[in-house]
Short mmCIF file of C-alpha atoms in Angstrom, two decimals:
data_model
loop_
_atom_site.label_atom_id
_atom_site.label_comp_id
_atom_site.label_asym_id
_atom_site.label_seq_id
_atom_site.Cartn_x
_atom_site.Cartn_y
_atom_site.Cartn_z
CA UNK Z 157 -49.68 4.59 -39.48
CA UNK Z 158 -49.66 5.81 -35.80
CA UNK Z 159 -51.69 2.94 -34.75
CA UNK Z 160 -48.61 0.79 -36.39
CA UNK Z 161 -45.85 2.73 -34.66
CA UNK Z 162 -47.62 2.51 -31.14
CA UNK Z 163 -47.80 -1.39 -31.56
CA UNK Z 164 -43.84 -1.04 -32.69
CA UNK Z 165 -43.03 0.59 -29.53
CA UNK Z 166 -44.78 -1.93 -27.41
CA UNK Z 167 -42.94 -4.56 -28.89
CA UNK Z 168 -40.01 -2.86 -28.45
CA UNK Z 169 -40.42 -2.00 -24.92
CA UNK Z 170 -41.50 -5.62 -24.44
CA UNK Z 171 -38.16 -7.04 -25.63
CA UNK Z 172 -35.55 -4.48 -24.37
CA UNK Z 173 -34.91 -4.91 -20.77
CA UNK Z 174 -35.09 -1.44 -18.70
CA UNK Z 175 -32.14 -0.66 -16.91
CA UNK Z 176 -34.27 0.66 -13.86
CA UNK Z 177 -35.62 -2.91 -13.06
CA UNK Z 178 -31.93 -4.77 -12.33
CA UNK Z 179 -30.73 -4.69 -8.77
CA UNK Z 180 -27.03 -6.12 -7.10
CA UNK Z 181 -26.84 -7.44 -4.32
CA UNK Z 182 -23.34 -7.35 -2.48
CA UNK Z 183 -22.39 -9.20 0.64
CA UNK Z 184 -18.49 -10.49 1.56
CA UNK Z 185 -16.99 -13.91 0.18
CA UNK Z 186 -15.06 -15.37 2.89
CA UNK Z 187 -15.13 -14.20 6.95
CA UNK Z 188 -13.49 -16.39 9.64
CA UNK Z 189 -14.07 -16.07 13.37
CA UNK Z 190 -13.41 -17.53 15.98
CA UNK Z 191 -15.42 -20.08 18.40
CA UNK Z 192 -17.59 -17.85 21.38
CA UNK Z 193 -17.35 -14.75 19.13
CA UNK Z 194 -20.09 -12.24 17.42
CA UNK Z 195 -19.56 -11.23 13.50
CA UNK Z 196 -21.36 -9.05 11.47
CA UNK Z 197 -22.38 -10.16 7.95
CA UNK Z 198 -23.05 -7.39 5.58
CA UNK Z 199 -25.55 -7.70 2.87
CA UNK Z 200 -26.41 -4.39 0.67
CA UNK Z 201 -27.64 -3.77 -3.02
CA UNK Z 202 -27.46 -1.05 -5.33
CA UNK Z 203 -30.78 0.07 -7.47
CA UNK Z 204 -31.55 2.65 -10.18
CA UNK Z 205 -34.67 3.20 -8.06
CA UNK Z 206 -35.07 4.81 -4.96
CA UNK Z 207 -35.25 3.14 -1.79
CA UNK Z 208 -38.81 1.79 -1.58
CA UNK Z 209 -40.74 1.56 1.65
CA UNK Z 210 -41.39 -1.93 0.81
CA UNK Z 211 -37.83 -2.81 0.45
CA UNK Z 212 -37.30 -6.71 1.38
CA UNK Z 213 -34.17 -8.31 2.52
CA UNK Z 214 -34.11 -12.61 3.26
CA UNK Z 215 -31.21 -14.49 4.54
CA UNK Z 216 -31.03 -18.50 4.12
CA UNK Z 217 -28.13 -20.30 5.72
CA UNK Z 218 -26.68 -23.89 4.14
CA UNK Z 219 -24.41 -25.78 6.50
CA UNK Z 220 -21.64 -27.76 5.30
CA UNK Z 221 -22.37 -31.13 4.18
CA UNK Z 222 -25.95 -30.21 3.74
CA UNK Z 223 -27.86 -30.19 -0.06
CA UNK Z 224 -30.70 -27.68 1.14
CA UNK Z 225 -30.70 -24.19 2.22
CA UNK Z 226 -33.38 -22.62 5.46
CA UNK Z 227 -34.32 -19.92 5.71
CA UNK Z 228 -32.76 -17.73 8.82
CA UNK Z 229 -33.90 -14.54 8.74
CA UNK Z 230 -37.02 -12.10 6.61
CA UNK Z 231 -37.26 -8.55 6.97
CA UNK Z 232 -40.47 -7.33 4.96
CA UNK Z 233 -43.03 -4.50 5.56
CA UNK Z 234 -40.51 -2.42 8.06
CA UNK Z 235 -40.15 -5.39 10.63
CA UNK Z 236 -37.47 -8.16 10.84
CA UNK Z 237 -38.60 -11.77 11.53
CA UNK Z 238 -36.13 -14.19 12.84
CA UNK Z 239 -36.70 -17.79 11.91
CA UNK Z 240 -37.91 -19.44 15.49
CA UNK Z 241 -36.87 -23.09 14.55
CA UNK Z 242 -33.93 -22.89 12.61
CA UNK Z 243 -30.05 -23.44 14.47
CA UNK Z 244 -29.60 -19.10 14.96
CA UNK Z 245 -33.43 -18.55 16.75
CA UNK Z 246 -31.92 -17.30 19.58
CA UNK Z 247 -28.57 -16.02 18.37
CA UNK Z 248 -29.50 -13.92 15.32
CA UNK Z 249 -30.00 -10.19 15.36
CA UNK Z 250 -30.77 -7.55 12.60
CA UNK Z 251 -28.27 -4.80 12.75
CA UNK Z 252 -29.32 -3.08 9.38
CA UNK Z 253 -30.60 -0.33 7.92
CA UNK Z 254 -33.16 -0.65 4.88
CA UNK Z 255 -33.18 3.13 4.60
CA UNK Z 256 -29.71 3.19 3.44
CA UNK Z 257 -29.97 -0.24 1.48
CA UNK Z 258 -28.25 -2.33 4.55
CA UNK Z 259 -29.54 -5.53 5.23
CA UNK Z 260 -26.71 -6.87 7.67
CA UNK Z 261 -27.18 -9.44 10.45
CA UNK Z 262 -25.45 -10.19 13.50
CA UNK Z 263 -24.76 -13.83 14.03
CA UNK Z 264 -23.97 -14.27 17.82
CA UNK Z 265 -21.73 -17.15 20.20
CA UNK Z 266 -20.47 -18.91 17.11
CA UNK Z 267 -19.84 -22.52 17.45
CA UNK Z 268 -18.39 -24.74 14.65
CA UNK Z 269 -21.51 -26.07 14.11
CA UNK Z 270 -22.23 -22.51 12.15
CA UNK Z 271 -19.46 -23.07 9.54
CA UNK Z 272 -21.48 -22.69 6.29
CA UNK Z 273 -22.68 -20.79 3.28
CA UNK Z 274 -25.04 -17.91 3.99
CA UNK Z 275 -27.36 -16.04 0.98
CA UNK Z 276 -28.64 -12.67 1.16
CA UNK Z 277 -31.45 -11.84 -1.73
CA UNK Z 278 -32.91 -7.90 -1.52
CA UNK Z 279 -35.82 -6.74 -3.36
CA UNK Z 280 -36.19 -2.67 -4.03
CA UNK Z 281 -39.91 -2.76 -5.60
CA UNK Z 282 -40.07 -2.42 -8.51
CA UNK Z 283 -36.60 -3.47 -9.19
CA UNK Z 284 -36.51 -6.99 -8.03
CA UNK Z 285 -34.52 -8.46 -10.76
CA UNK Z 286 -31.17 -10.33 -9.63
CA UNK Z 287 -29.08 -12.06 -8.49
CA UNK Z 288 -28.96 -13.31 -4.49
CA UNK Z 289 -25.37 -12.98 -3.09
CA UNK Z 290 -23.33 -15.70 -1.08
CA UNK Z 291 -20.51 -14.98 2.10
CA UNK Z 292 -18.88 -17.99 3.56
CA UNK Z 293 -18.52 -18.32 7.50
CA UNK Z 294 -15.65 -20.48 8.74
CA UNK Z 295 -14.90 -20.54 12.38
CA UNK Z 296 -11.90 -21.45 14.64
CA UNK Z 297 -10.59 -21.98 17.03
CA UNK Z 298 -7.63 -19.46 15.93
CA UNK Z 299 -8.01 -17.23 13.19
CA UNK Z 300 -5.71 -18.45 10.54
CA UNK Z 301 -3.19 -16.08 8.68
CA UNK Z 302 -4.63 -15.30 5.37
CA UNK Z 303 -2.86 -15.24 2.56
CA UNK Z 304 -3.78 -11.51 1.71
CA UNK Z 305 -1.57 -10.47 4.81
CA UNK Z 306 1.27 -13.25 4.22
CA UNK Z 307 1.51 -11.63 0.32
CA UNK Z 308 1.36 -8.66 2.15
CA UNK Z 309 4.23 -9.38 4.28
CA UNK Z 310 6.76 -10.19 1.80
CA UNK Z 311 5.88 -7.96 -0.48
CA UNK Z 312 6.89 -4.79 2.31
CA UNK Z 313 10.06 -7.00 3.33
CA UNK Z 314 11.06 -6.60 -0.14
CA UNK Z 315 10.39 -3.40 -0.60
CA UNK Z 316 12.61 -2.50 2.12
CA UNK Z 317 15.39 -4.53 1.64
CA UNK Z 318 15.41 -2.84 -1.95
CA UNK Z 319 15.35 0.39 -0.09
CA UNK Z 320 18.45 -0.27 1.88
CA UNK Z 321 20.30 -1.92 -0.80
CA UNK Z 322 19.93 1.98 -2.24
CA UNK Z 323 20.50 3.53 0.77
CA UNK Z 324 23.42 1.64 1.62
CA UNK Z 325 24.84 2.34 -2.60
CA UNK Z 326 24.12 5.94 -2.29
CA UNK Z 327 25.92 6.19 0.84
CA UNK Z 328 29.06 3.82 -0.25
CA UNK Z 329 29.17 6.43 -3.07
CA UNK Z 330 29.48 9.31 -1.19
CA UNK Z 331 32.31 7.75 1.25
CA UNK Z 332 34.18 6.93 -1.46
CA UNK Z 333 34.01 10.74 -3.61
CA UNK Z 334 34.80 11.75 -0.31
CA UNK Z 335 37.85 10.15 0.22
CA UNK Z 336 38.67 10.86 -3.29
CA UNK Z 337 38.93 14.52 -2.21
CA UNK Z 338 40.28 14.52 0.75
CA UNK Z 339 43.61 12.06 -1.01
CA UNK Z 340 43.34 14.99 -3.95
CA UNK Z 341 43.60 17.88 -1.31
CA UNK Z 342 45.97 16.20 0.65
CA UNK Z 343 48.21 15.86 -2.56
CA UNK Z 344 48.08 19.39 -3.52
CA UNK Z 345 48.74 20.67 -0.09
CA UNK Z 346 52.30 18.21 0.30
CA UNK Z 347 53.36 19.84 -3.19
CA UNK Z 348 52.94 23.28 -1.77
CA UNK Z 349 54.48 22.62 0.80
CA UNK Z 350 57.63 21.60 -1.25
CA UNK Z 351 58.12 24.40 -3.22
CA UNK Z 352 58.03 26.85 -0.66
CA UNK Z 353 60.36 25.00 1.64
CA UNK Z 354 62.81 24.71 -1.38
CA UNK Z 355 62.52 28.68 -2.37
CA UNK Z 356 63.41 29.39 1.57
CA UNK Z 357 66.33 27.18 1.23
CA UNK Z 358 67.98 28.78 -2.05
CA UNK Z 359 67.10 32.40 -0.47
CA UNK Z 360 70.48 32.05 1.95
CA UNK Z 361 72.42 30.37 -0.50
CA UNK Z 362 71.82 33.84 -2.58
CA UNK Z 363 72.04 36.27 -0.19
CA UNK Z 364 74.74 34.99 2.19
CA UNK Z 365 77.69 32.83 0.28
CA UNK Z 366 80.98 31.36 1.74
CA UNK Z 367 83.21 34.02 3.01
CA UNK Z 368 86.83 32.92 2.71
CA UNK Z 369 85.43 32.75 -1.78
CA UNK Z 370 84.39 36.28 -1.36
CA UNK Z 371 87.95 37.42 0.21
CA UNK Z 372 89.36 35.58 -2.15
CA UNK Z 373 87.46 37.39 -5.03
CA UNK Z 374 88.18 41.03 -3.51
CA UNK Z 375 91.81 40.33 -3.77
CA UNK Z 376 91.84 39.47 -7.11
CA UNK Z 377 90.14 42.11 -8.00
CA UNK Z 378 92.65 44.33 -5.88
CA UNK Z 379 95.46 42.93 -7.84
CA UNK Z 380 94.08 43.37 -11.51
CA UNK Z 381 93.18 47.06 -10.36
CA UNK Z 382 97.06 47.43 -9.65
CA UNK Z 383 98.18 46.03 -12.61
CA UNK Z 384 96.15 48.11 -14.77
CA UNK Z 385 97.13 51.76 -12.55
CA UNK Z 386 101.12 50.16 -12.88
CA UNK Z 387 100.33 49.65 -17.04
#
């Protein structure tokens, strides 16, 4: 029975694939530079292992036009090996660092000649299962605009036009509840005004009268006094 489920493991084991042994490798997709410059092309790769001292990186380079790939550059066994025939002998330099899984290389007075496909594979014994990755290299003689920053563009303009269009609302709003008050205040002030100028003009009428009306009265009152004292 234990001899049975030892040979069931093994099987198992056999037909499962172990996490630990896969490996990605990661460089850019697309860099543009321009003719007579340097540019860095990053290759790196993560692993469930740790970072073995026997760690390989290889770059192969495929111009445009061309069906086959050569090889460029090797680094194995803690020394990098530049390819001494190929079209980047003498302008090729390794600016990596295995230790921290960085394979990058340093591709030097670009000419546009270079304008390719270049492959980065990367091999962490024991996981050297997968896939080698691919960064294009297009060279100018002016950078182009890329679309990234051109989406980019438009996308802030409008953006900020939508922010002034609230700005400028939020502010037409306030002019206008401000005038609204002031016309209110304004109103209420004029009214005041009116009734206290019209209770200071009755307050002489009241107090003072026409005289010649009030000597008039007394003597009427003089003579019904009389007649009443003659009675």
């Amino acid at each position: 029975m234990l001899t049975i489920l030892a040979l069931a493991s093994v099987i198992l084991l056999g037909i499962v694939p172990q996490q630990s042994e896969a490996i990605v490798i990661y460089t850019g997709w697309e860099r543009h530079a321009l003719v007579g410059s340097d540019i860095r092309l990053s290759c790196s790769f993560f692993s469930w292992r740790w970072t073995s001292d026997d760690v390989t990186f290889s770059w192969s380079y495929r111009a445009d036009g061309a069906r086959d790939s050569i090889s460029v550059f090797h680094y194995t066994g803690g020394s990098p090996y530049v390819d001494n025939k190929g079209p980047f002998r003498d302008r090729l330099e390794f600016v990596g660092n295995p230790g921290r899984r960085d394979g990058s290389i340093l591709l030097k007075n670009l000419d546009y000649g270079d304008n390719g496909t270049f492959t980065c594979d990367a091999k962490n014994p024991p996981d050297i299962v997968g896939r080698a990755s691919s960064v294009r290299l297009l060279v100018f003689e002016k950078v182009p605009i890329q679309a990234g920053v051109i989406t980019g563009a438009i996308i802030g303009a409008v953006l900020g036009l939508l922010v002034l269009v609230v700005v400028i609302y939020y502010l037409m709003r306030f002019l206008v509840a401000r005038r609204v008050f002031n016309l209110s205040v304004s109103k209420h002030g004029k009214k005041g005004k009116g009734k206290e100028g019209s209770q200071q003009r009755q307050v002489p009428v009241l107090s003072i009268g026409d005289p010649s009306k009030l000597k008039a009265a007394a003597s009427e009152k003089k003579k019904q006094e009389s007649r009443k004292d003659k009675k």
